[in-house]
CSV table of C-alpha atoms and ligand atoms in Angstrom, one decimal:
chain,number,residue,atom,x,y,z
E,12,UNK,CA,-91.8,42.4,-141.7
E,13,UNK,CA,-90.0,40.2,-139.1
E,14,UNK,CA,-87.3,41.4,-136.8
E,15,UNK,CA,-84.4,39.7,-138.6
E,16,UNK,CA,-85.4,41.3,-141.9
E,17,UNK,CA,-85.4,44.7,-140.2
E,18,UNK,CA,-82.0,44.2,-138.7
E,19,UNK,CA,-80.6,43.1,-142.0
E,20,UNK,CA,-82.2,46.1,-143.8
E,21,UNK,CA,-80.8,48.6,-141.3
E,22,UNK,CA,-77.3,47.1,-141.7
E,23,UNK,CA,-77.5,47.3,-145.5
E,24,UNK,CA,-78.9,50.8,-145.3
E,25,UNK,CA,-76.1,52.0,-143.1
E,26,UNK,CA,-73.4,50.4,-145.2
E,27,UNK,CA,-74.8,51.8,-148.4
E,28,UNK,CA,-75.0,55.4,-146.9
E,29,UNK,CA,-71.5,55.1,-145.4
E,30,UNK,CA,-70.1,54.2,-148.9
E,31,UNK,CA,-71.4,57.6,-150.2
E,32,UNK,CA,-70.2,59.7,-147.3
E,33,UNK,CA,-67.9,62.4,-148.6
E,34,UNK,CA,-66.8,64.4,-145.5
E,35,UNK,CA,-66.9,64.6,-141.7
E,36,UNK,CA,-70.1,66.6,-141.8
E,37,UNK,CA,-72.1,64.0,-143.7
E,38,UNK,CA,-70.6,61.3,-141.4
E,39,UNK,CA,-71.8,63.1,-138.3
E,40,UNK,CA,-75.3,63.5,-139.8
E,41,UNK,CA,-75.5,59.8,-140.6
E,42,UNK,CA,-74.2,58.9,-137.1
E,43,UNK,CA,-76.9,61.0,-135.5
E,44,UNK,CA,-79.6,59.5,-137.7
E,45,UNK,CA,-78.7,56.0,-136.6
E,46,UNK,CA,-77.6,56.4,-133.0
E,47,UNK,CA,-79.8,59.3,-131.6
E,48,UNK,CA,-82.4,58.6,-128.9
E,49,UNK,CA,-85.2,58.1,-131.3
E,50,UNK,CA,-83.0,57.1,-134.2
E,51,UNK,CA,-83.0,54.1,-136.6
E,52,UNK,CA,-81.3,51.8,-134.1
E,53,UNK,CA,-83.6,52.6,-131.2
E,54,UNK,CA,-86.6,52.0,-133.5
E,55,UNK,CA,-85.7,48.3,-133.5
E,56,UNK,CA,-86.1,48.1,-129.8
E,57,UNK,CA,-89.8,48.0,-130.4
E,58,UNK,CA,-89.4,44.2,-130.9
E,59,UNK,CA,-88.5,43.9,-127.2
E,60,UNK,CA,-92.2,44.8,-126.5
E,61,UNK,CA,-93.7,42.7,-129.2
E,62,UNK,CA,-91.7,39.4,-129.2
E,63,UNK,CA,-92.3,36.4,-127.1
E,64,UNK,CA,-89.7,35.6,-124.4
E,65,UNK,CA,-87.9,32.8,-126.3
E,66,UNK,CA,-87.5,35.0,-129.4
E,67,UNK,CA,-86.5,38.1,-127.4
E,68,UNK,CA,-83.3,36.4,-126.5
E,69,UNK,CA,-82.3,35.7,-130.1
E,70,UNK,CA,-83.4,39.2,-131.1
E,71,UNK,CA,-81.3,40.7,-128.3
E,72,UNK,CA,-78.2,38.9,-129.4
E,73,UNK,CA,-78.6,40.0,-133.0
E,74,UNK,CA,-79.4,43.6,-132.0
E,75,UNK,CA,-76.2,43.8,-129.9
E,76,UNK,CA,-74.2,42.3,-132.7
E,77,UNK,CA,-75.5,45.0,-135.1
E,78,UNK,CA,-75.0,47.8,-132.6
E,79,UNK,CA,-71.3,46.8,-131.9
E,80,UNK,CA,-70.6,46.3,-135.6
E,81,UNK,CA,-72.0,49.7,-136.5
E,82,UNK,CA,-70.1,51.4,-133.7
E,83,UNK,CA,-66.9,49.9,-134.9
E,84,UNK,CA,-67.5,50.8,-138.6
E,85,UNK,CA,-68.3,54.4,-137.6
E,86,UNK,CA,-65.2,54.7,-135.4
E,87,UNK,CA,-63.0,53.5,-138.3
E,88,UNK,CA,-64.7,55.9,-140.7
E,89,UNK,CA,-64.2,58.8,-138.3
E,90,UNK,CA,-60.5,57.9,-138.0
E,91,UNK,CA,-60.1,58.1,-141.8
E,92,UNK,CA,-61.9,61.4,-142.1
E,93,UNK,CA,-60.1,62.9,-139.1
E,94,UNK,CA,-56.7,62.4,-140.6
E,95,UNK,CA,-57.7,64.4,-143.6
E,96,UNK,CA,-59.9,67.2,-142.2
E,97,UNK,CA,-59.2,67.7,-138.5
E,98,UNK,CA,-55.5,68.0,-139.3
E,99,UNK,CA,-56.4,70.9,-141.5
E,100,UNK,CA,-58.7,72.4,-138.8
E,101,UNK,CA,-55.8,72.0,-136.3
E,102,UNK,CA,-53.9,74.8,-138.1
E,103,UNK,CA,-54.3,78.0,-136.1
E,104,UNK,CA,-53.8,80.7,-138.7
E,105,UNK,CA,-52.9,83.4,-136.2
E,106,UNK,CA,-49.9,81.3,-134.9
E,107,UNK,CA,-46.5,82.6,-136.0
E,108,UNK,CA,-45.0,80.3,-138.6
E,109,UNK,CA,-41.9,78.2,-138.0
E,110,UNK,CA,-38.7,80.2,-138.3
E,111,UNK,CA,-36.5,79.3,-141.2
E,112,UNK,CA,-32.8,80.2,-141.1
E,113,UNK,CA,-31.2,80.8,-144.4
E,114,UNK,CA,-27.6,79.5,-144.5
E,115,UNK,CA,-24.8,81.7,-145.5
E,116,UNK,CA,-21.1,81.4,-146.3
E,117,UNK,CA,-18.5,81.2,-143.6
E,118,UNK,CA,-16.3,84.2,-143.1
E,119,UNK,CA,-13.3,82.2,-144.3
E,120,UNK,CA,-15.0,81.4,-147.7
E,121,UNK,CA,-16.2,85.0,-148.1
E,122,UNK,CA,-12.8,86.5,-147.4
E,123,UNK,CA,-11.0,84.0,-149.6
E,124,UNK,CA,-13.2,85.2,-152.5
E,125,UNK,CA,-12.3,88.8,-151.6
E,126,UNK,CA,-8.6,88.0,-151.5
E,127,UNK,CA,-8.7,86.3,-154.9
E,128,UNK,CA,-10.4,89.4,-156.3
E,129,UNK,CA,-7.7,91.7,-154.8
E,130,UNK,CA,-4.9,89.6,-156.2
E,131,UNK,CA,-6.5,89.4,-159.6
E,132,UNK,CA,-6.2,93.2,-159.7
E,133,UNK,CA,-2.5,92.8,-159.0
E,134,UNK,CA,-2.1,90.4,-161.8
E,135,UNK,CA,-2.2,87.1,-159.9
E,136,UNK,CA,-4.4,84.1,-160.8
E,137,UNK,CA,-5.8,81.8,-158.2
E,138,UNK,CA,-4.8,78.1,-158.6
E,139,UNK,CA,-6.4,75.1,-156.8
E,140,UNK,CA,-3.9,73.1,-154.8
E,141,UNK,CA,-4.1,69.7,-153.0
E,142,UNK,CA,-4.3,69.3,-149.2
E,143,UNK,CA,-2.8,65.8,-149.1
E,144,UNK,CA,0.7,66.1,-150.5
E,145,UNK,CA,3.9,64.1,-150.7
E,146,UNK,CA,6.7,64.4,-148.1
E,147,UNK,CA,8.9,65.4,-151.1
E,148,UNK,CA,6.7,68.3,-152.2
E,149,UNK,CA,6.2,69.6,-148.6
E,150,UNK,CA,9.8,69.2,-147.5
E,151,UNK,CA,12.5,67.7,-149.6
E,152,UNK,CA,12.0,69.7,-152.8
E,153,UNK,CA,11.9,72.8,-150.6
E,154,UNK,CA,15.5,72.2,-149.3
E,155,UNK,CA,14.2,70.5,-146.1
E,156,UNK,CA,15.5,66.9,-146.1
E,157,UNK,CA,14.5,64.5,-143.3
E,158,UNK,CA,17.6,65.3,-141.2
E,159,UNK,CA,17.1,69.1,-141.5
E,160,UNK,CA,16.4,70.8,-138.2
E,161,UNK,CA,13.9,73.2,-140.0
E,162,UNK,CA,11.5,70.3,-140.2
E,163,UNK,CA,10.7,70.9,-136.5
E,164,UNK,CA,9.2,74.3,-137.5
E,165,UNK,CA,6.4,72.4,-139.2
E,166,UNK,CA,4.8,69.9,-136.8
E,167,UNK,CA,3.5,67.4,-139.2
E,168,UNK,CA,0.3,65.3,-139.4
E,169,UNK,CA,1.3,62.2,-141.3
E,170,UNK,CA,-1.0,59.9,-143.3
E,171,UNK,CA,-0.7,56.2,-142.7
E,172,UNK,CA,0.3,55.7,-146.4
E,173,UNK,CA,4.0,56.1,-146.4
E,174,UNK,CA,5.3,59.4,-147.8
E,175,UNK,CA,2.0,61.3,-147.6
E,176,UNK,CA,1.0,64.0,-145.2
E,177,UNK,CA,-1.5,66.9,-144.7
E,178,UNK,CA,0.4,69.9,-146.1
E,179,UNK,CA,1.9,72.0,-143.3
E,180,UNK,CA,2.1,75.0,-145.7
E,181,UNK,CA,0.9,76.0,-149.1
E,182,UNK,CA,4.5,76.3,-150.2
E,183,UNK,CA,4.1,72.5,-150.8
E,184,UNK,CA,2.6,73.3,-154.2
E,185,UNK,CA,5.5,75.5,-155.3
E,186,UNK,CA,7.6,72.8,-157.1
E,187,UNK,CA,4.6,70.9,-158.6
E,188,UNK,CA,3.4,74.2,-160.1
E,189,UNK,CA,6.8,75.2,-161.3
E,190,UNK,CA,7.3,71.7,-163.0
E,191,UNK,CA,4.0,72.0,-164.9
E,192,UNK,CA,4.0,75.6,-166.0
E,193,UNK,CA,6.3,77.8,-168.1
E,194,UNK,CA,7.1,81.3,-166.8
E,195,UNK,CA,6.3,84.1,-166.7
E,196,UNK,CA,3.5,83.6,-164.2
E,197,UNK,CA,2.1,85.2,-161.0
E,198,UNK,CA,-0.2,82.9,-159.0
E,199,UNK,CA,-1.7,82.4,-155.6
E,200,UNK,CA,-2.6,79.2,-153.8
E,201,UNK,CA,-5.1,79.7,-151.0
E,202,UNK,CA,-6.4,77.0,-148.7
E,203,UNK,CA,-6.2,74.8,-145.6
E,204,UNK,CA,-3.0,73.8,-144.0
E,205,UNK,CA,-2.5,71.5,-140.9
E,206,UNK,CA,0.0,71.5,-138.0
E,207,UNK,CA,0.2,69.2,-135.1
E,208,UNK,CA,0.6,71.8,-132.4
E,209,UNK,CA,-1.0,72.9,-129.2
E,210,UNK,CA,-3.7,75.5,-129.8
E,211,UNK,CA,-4.0,78.9,-128.2
E,212,UNK,CA,-5.5,82.2,-129.1
E,213,UNK,CA,-3.1,82.6,-132.0
E,214,UNK,CA,-2.5,79.0,-133.1
E,215,UNK,CA,-4.8,76.5,-134.6
E,216,UNK,CA,-4.1,73.0,-135.9
E,217,UNK,CA,-6.0,73.8,-139.1
E,218,UNK,CA,-5.8,77.2,-140.6
E,219,UNK,CA,-5.6,78.8,-144.1
E,220,UNK,CA,-2.7,80.2,-145.9
E,221,UNK,CA,-2.3,82.5,-148.9
E,222,UNK,CA,0.8,81.7,-150.9
E,223,UNK,CA,2.0,84.0,-153.6
E,224,UNK,CA,4.4,82.8,-156.3
E,225,UNK,CA,5.8,85.0,-159.0
E,226,UNK,CA,8.4,83.9,-161.6
E,227,UNK,CA,9.3,86.3,-164.4
E,228,UNK,CA,12.3,87.3,-166.5
E,229,UNK,CA,15.1,89.0,-164.7
E,230,UNK,CA,15.5,91.8,-163.5
E,231,UNK,CA,11.7,92.0,-163.0
E,232,UNK,CA,10.1,90.2,-160.1
E,233,UNK,CA,12.6,91.3,-157.5
E,234,UNK,CA,12.3,92.1,-153.7
E,235,UNK,CA,11.2,95.7,-154.5
E,236,UNK,CA,8.2,94.3,-156.5
E,237,UNK,CA,7.5,91.8,-153.6
E,238,UNK,CA,7.3,94.7,-151.1
E,239,UNK,CA,5.1,96.7,-153.5
E,240,UNK,CA,2.7,93.8,-154.1
E,241,UNK,CA,2.4,93.1,-150.4
E,242,UNK,CA,1.8,96.7,-149.5
E,243,UNK,CA,-0.9,97.1,-152.2
E,244,UNK,CA,-2.6,93.8,-151.1
E,245,UNK,CA,-2.6,94.7,-147.4
E,246,UNK,CA,-3.9,98.3,-148.1
E,247,UNK,CA,-6.7,96.9,-150.2
E,248,UNK,CA,-7.5,94.1,-147.7
E,249,UNK,CA,-7.5,96.3,-144.6
E,250,UNK,CA,-8.9,99.4,-146.5
E,251,UNK,CA,-6.4,101.7,-144.8
E,252,UNK,CA,-2.8,102.9,-145.2
E,253,UNK,CA,-0.3,100.2,-144.0
E,254,UNK,CA,3.4,100.4,-143.4
E,255,UNK,CA,5.5,97.4,-144.4
E,256,UNK,CA,8.6,96.2,-142.6
E,257,UNK,CA,10.8,93.5,-144.0
E,258,UNK,CA,13.2,91.7,-141.6
E,259,UNK,CA,15.8,89.1,-142.5
E,260,UNK,CA,14.6,85.6,-141.6
E,261,UNK,CA,15.2,82.0,-142.5
E,262,UNK,CA,13.1,79.7,-144.7
E,263,UNK,CA,15.2,77.0,-146.5
E,264,UNK,CA,13.3,77.5,-149.8
E,265,UNK,CA,13.9,81.2,-150.2
E,266,UNK,CA,17.1,83.2,-150.3
E,267,UNK,CA,17.1,85.8,-148.9
E,268,UNK,CA,14.3,84.9,-146.5
E,269,UNK,CA,12.1,87.6,-144.9
E,270,UNK,CA,9.6,88.1,-142.2
E,271,UNK,CA,6.9,90.6,-143.2
E,272,UNK,CA,5.5,92.9,-140.5
E,273,UNK,CA,2.7,95.5,-141.0
E,274,UNK,CA,2.1,98.5,-138.9
E,275,UNK,CA,-0.5,97.8,-136.1
E,276,UNK,CA,-3.8,99.7,-136.0
E,277,UNK,CA,-3.1,101.0,-132.5
E,278,UNK,CA,-1.4,104.3,-131.7
E,279,UNK,CA,0.7,103.5,-128.7
E,280,UNK,CA,1.0,99.7,-128.8
E,281,UNK,CA,-1.5,97.0,-127.9
E,282,UNK,CA,-1.8,93.4,-127.0
E,283,UNK,CA,-2.0,92.4,-130.6
E,284,UNK,CA,1.4,93.8,-131.5
E,285,UNK,CA,2.8,93.0,-128.1
E,286,UNK,CA,3.3,96.8,-127.7
E,287,UNK,CA,5.8,96.8,-130.7
E,288,UNK,CA,3.4,98.7,-133.0
E,289,UNK,CA,4.2,96.1,-135.7
E,290,UNK,CA,2.6,92.7,-136.4
E,291,UNK,CA,4.3,89.8,-137.9
E,292,UNK,CA,2.1,88.7,-140.7
E,293,UNK,CA,3.9,86.6,-143.3
E,294,UNK,CA,7.0,84.8,-144.5
E,295,UNK,CA,8.5,85.7,-147.8
E,296,UNK,CA,11.7,85.8,-149.9
E,297,UNK,CA,13.3,85.2,-153.3
E,298,UNK,CA,12.6,81.6,-154.5
E,299,UNK,CA,15.8,79.6,-153.9
E,300,UNK,CA,17.6,78.7,-157.2
E,301,UNK,CA,17.6,75.0,-156.1
E,302,UNK,CA,13.8,75.1,-155.9
E,303,UNK,CA,13.5,76.8,-159.3
E,304,UNK,CA,15.8,74.1,-160.8
E,305,UNK,CA,13.7,71.3,-159.3
E,306,UNK,CA,10.8,73.0,-161.2
E,307,UNK,CA,12.9,72.9,-164.4
E,308,UNK,CA,13.1,76.7,-164.5
E,309,UNK,CA,16.1,78.3,-166.2
E,310,UNK,CA,17.5,80.3,-163.3
E,311,UNK,CA,19.8,82.5,-165.6
E,312,UNK,CA,16.7,83.9,-167.3
E,313,UNK,CA,14.1,83.8,-164.6
E,314,UNK,CA,13.8,84.7,-161.0
E,315,UNK,CA,10.9,84.5,-158.5
E,316,UNK,CA,9.6,85.6,-155.2
E,317,UNK,CA,7.2,83.9,-152.9
E,318,UNK,CA,5.3,84.8,-149.8
E,319,UNK,CA,2.9,83.0,-147.4
E,320,UNK,CA,0.6,84.4,-144.8
E,321,UNK,CA,-2.0,83.1,-142.4
E,322,UNK,CA,-5.6,84.1,-143.4
E,323,UNK,CA,-7.0,83.8,-139.9
E,324,UNK,CA,-4.4,86.1,-138.5
E,325,UNK,CA,-5.2,88.7,-141.1
E,326,UNK,CA,-8.9,88.5,-140.2
E,327,UNK,CA,-8.2,88.7,-136.5
E,328,UNK,CA,-6.5,92.0,-137.1
E,329,UNK,CA,-9.1,93.3,-139.5
E,330,UNK,CA,-12.2,92.4,-137.3
E,331,UNK,CA,-10.5,92.6,-133.9
E,332,UNK,CA,-11.1,88.8,-133.2
E,333,UNK,CA,-9.4,88.0,-130.0
E,334,UNK,CA,-9.1,84.2,-130.4
E,335,UNK,CA,-8.3,82.2,-133.6
E,336,UNK,CA,-10.3,79.2,-132.2
E,337,UNK,CA,-13.6,81.0,-132.9
E,338,UNK,CA,-13.2,80.3,-136.7
E,339,UNK,CA,-13.7,76.5,-136.4
E,340,UNK,CA,-15.9,76.6,-133.3
E,341,UNK,CA,-19.2,76.4,-135.3
E,342,UNK,CA,-20.6,79.0,-132.8
E,343,UNK,CA,-23.4,80.7,-134.6
E,344,UNK,CA,-23.1,83.8,-132.4
E,345,UNK,CA,-19.6,84.3,-134.0
E,346,UNK,CA,-20.4,83.2,-137.5
E,347,UNK,CA,-23.6,85.4,-137.9
E,348,UNK,CA,-21.5,88.5,-137.4
E,349,UNK,CA,-20.0,88.0,-140.8
E,350,UNK,CA,-22.8,86.5,-142.9
O,650,FA5,C1,5.4,79.2,-143.7
O,650,FA5,O1,4.5,78.4,-143.6
O,650,FA5,C2,6.0,79.4,-145.0
O,650,FA5,N1,5.6,78.5,-146.0
O,650,FA5,C3,5.7,80.8,-145.5
O,650,FA5,C4,6.6,81.2,-146.7
O,650,FA5,C5,6.1,81.1,-147.9
O,650,FA5,C6,7.9,81.7,-146.5
O,650,FA5,C7,6.9,81.5,-149.0
O,650,FA5,C8,8.7,82.1,-147.5
O,650,FA5,C9,8.1,82.0,-148.8
O,650,FA5,P1,5.2,80.1,-141.3
O,650,FA5,O2,5.3,78.8,-140.6
O,650,FA5,O3,5.8,81.2,-140.6
O,650,FA5,O4,5.8,80.0,-142.7
O,650,FA5,O5,3.6,80.4,-141.5
O,650,FA5,C10,3.2,81.5,-142.3
O,650,FA5,C11,2.0,82.2,-141.6
O,650,FA5,O6,1.0,81.3,-141.2
O,650,FA5,C12,2.4,82.9,-140.3
O,650,FA5,O7,3.0,84.2,-140.5
O,650,FA5,C13,1.1,83.0,-139.6
O,650,FA5,O8,0.4,84.1,-140.0
O,650,FA5,C14,0.4,81.7,-140.0
O,650,FA5,N2,0.5,80.7,-139.0
O,650,FA5,C15,1.6,79.9,-138.7
O,650,FA5,N3,1.3,78.9,-137.8
O,650,FA5,C16,0.0,79.1,-137.5
O,650,FA5,C17,-1.0,78.5,-136.6
O,650,FA5,N4,-0.6,77.4,-135.9
O,650,FA5,N5,-2.2,79.0,-136.5
O,650,FA5,C18,-2.6,80.0,-137.3
O,650,FA5,N6,-1.8,80.7,-138.1
O,650,FA5,C19,-0.5,80.2,-138.2
């Protein structure tokens, strides 16, 4: 057999064997068989001793060509098998696995659910309400026309489209609800409200309110019932006895208007209650007859009360949270306490 035939045969042999290789082990065995010191490739070197000088040169060229080609083919094959098998071998089974954090609901969502359950026990249904509302619903229909100084109480975030705004209070849904529903009803609207004001530990620009609205036949649904409902709610929410204090106040959409205080958890006064032993917690009152009329309610037959309180402020008292800004901070150290 001449040298060219032997070179061709070896090439064919290797290609055929490589085509059948299944895994890295078989590949390594074949590589050894070809490239080891006395392997199939070195066997060909015998021609260097046999051939005449002029043929040696041609043989050398072909020999090197084959050697380079086989090395390249083996490298490529190794790359393919590495990706499948060495990756698997890379796994060190004694290593701790990656930590997975299960998500959980935010304290605000959890507490909203609890509050809805408590009010359900008191006969109130929870109603969805929009966050983008008209100027009329947020102000005018609640006896706060554009020239009214009370508008300054609610620093408003306006939307470019004329007449729309981010609701400054959940009371914005009073008239739309009254218009579309026939009494008697007891409902709560719970959700985000927005105010363009400087933040501090008790004020946020976005917070949540719980609005209660009850409209029933006279003489039911009076201030006495309002006080009873609030007391029951606060006692169930805080899971302790609570004293309620109602003080005269002014909101244009209720008459009379009230500020609701609850007794503080401290004994001798603290920073929370500014050493007064009472904490201001909500606004409330009997729904103004003009508001009821805008909602097409017969004011001779029906009367109503409404209240609105800040959810974050309730939670600050309940869980002793010193700063309202924690709620939206996204700080996991805070959030995880309540998941
Ligand atoms: C109102 O928003 C009235 N709509 C409440 C109301 C409803 C009165 C029905 C009468 C009848 P006020 O602006 O006081 O009222 O807000 C109500 C509660 O929201 C406050 O008692 C307080 O708990 C909370 N609150 C007000 N401003 C902020 C703020 N910037 N950050 C966090 N909580 C706030």
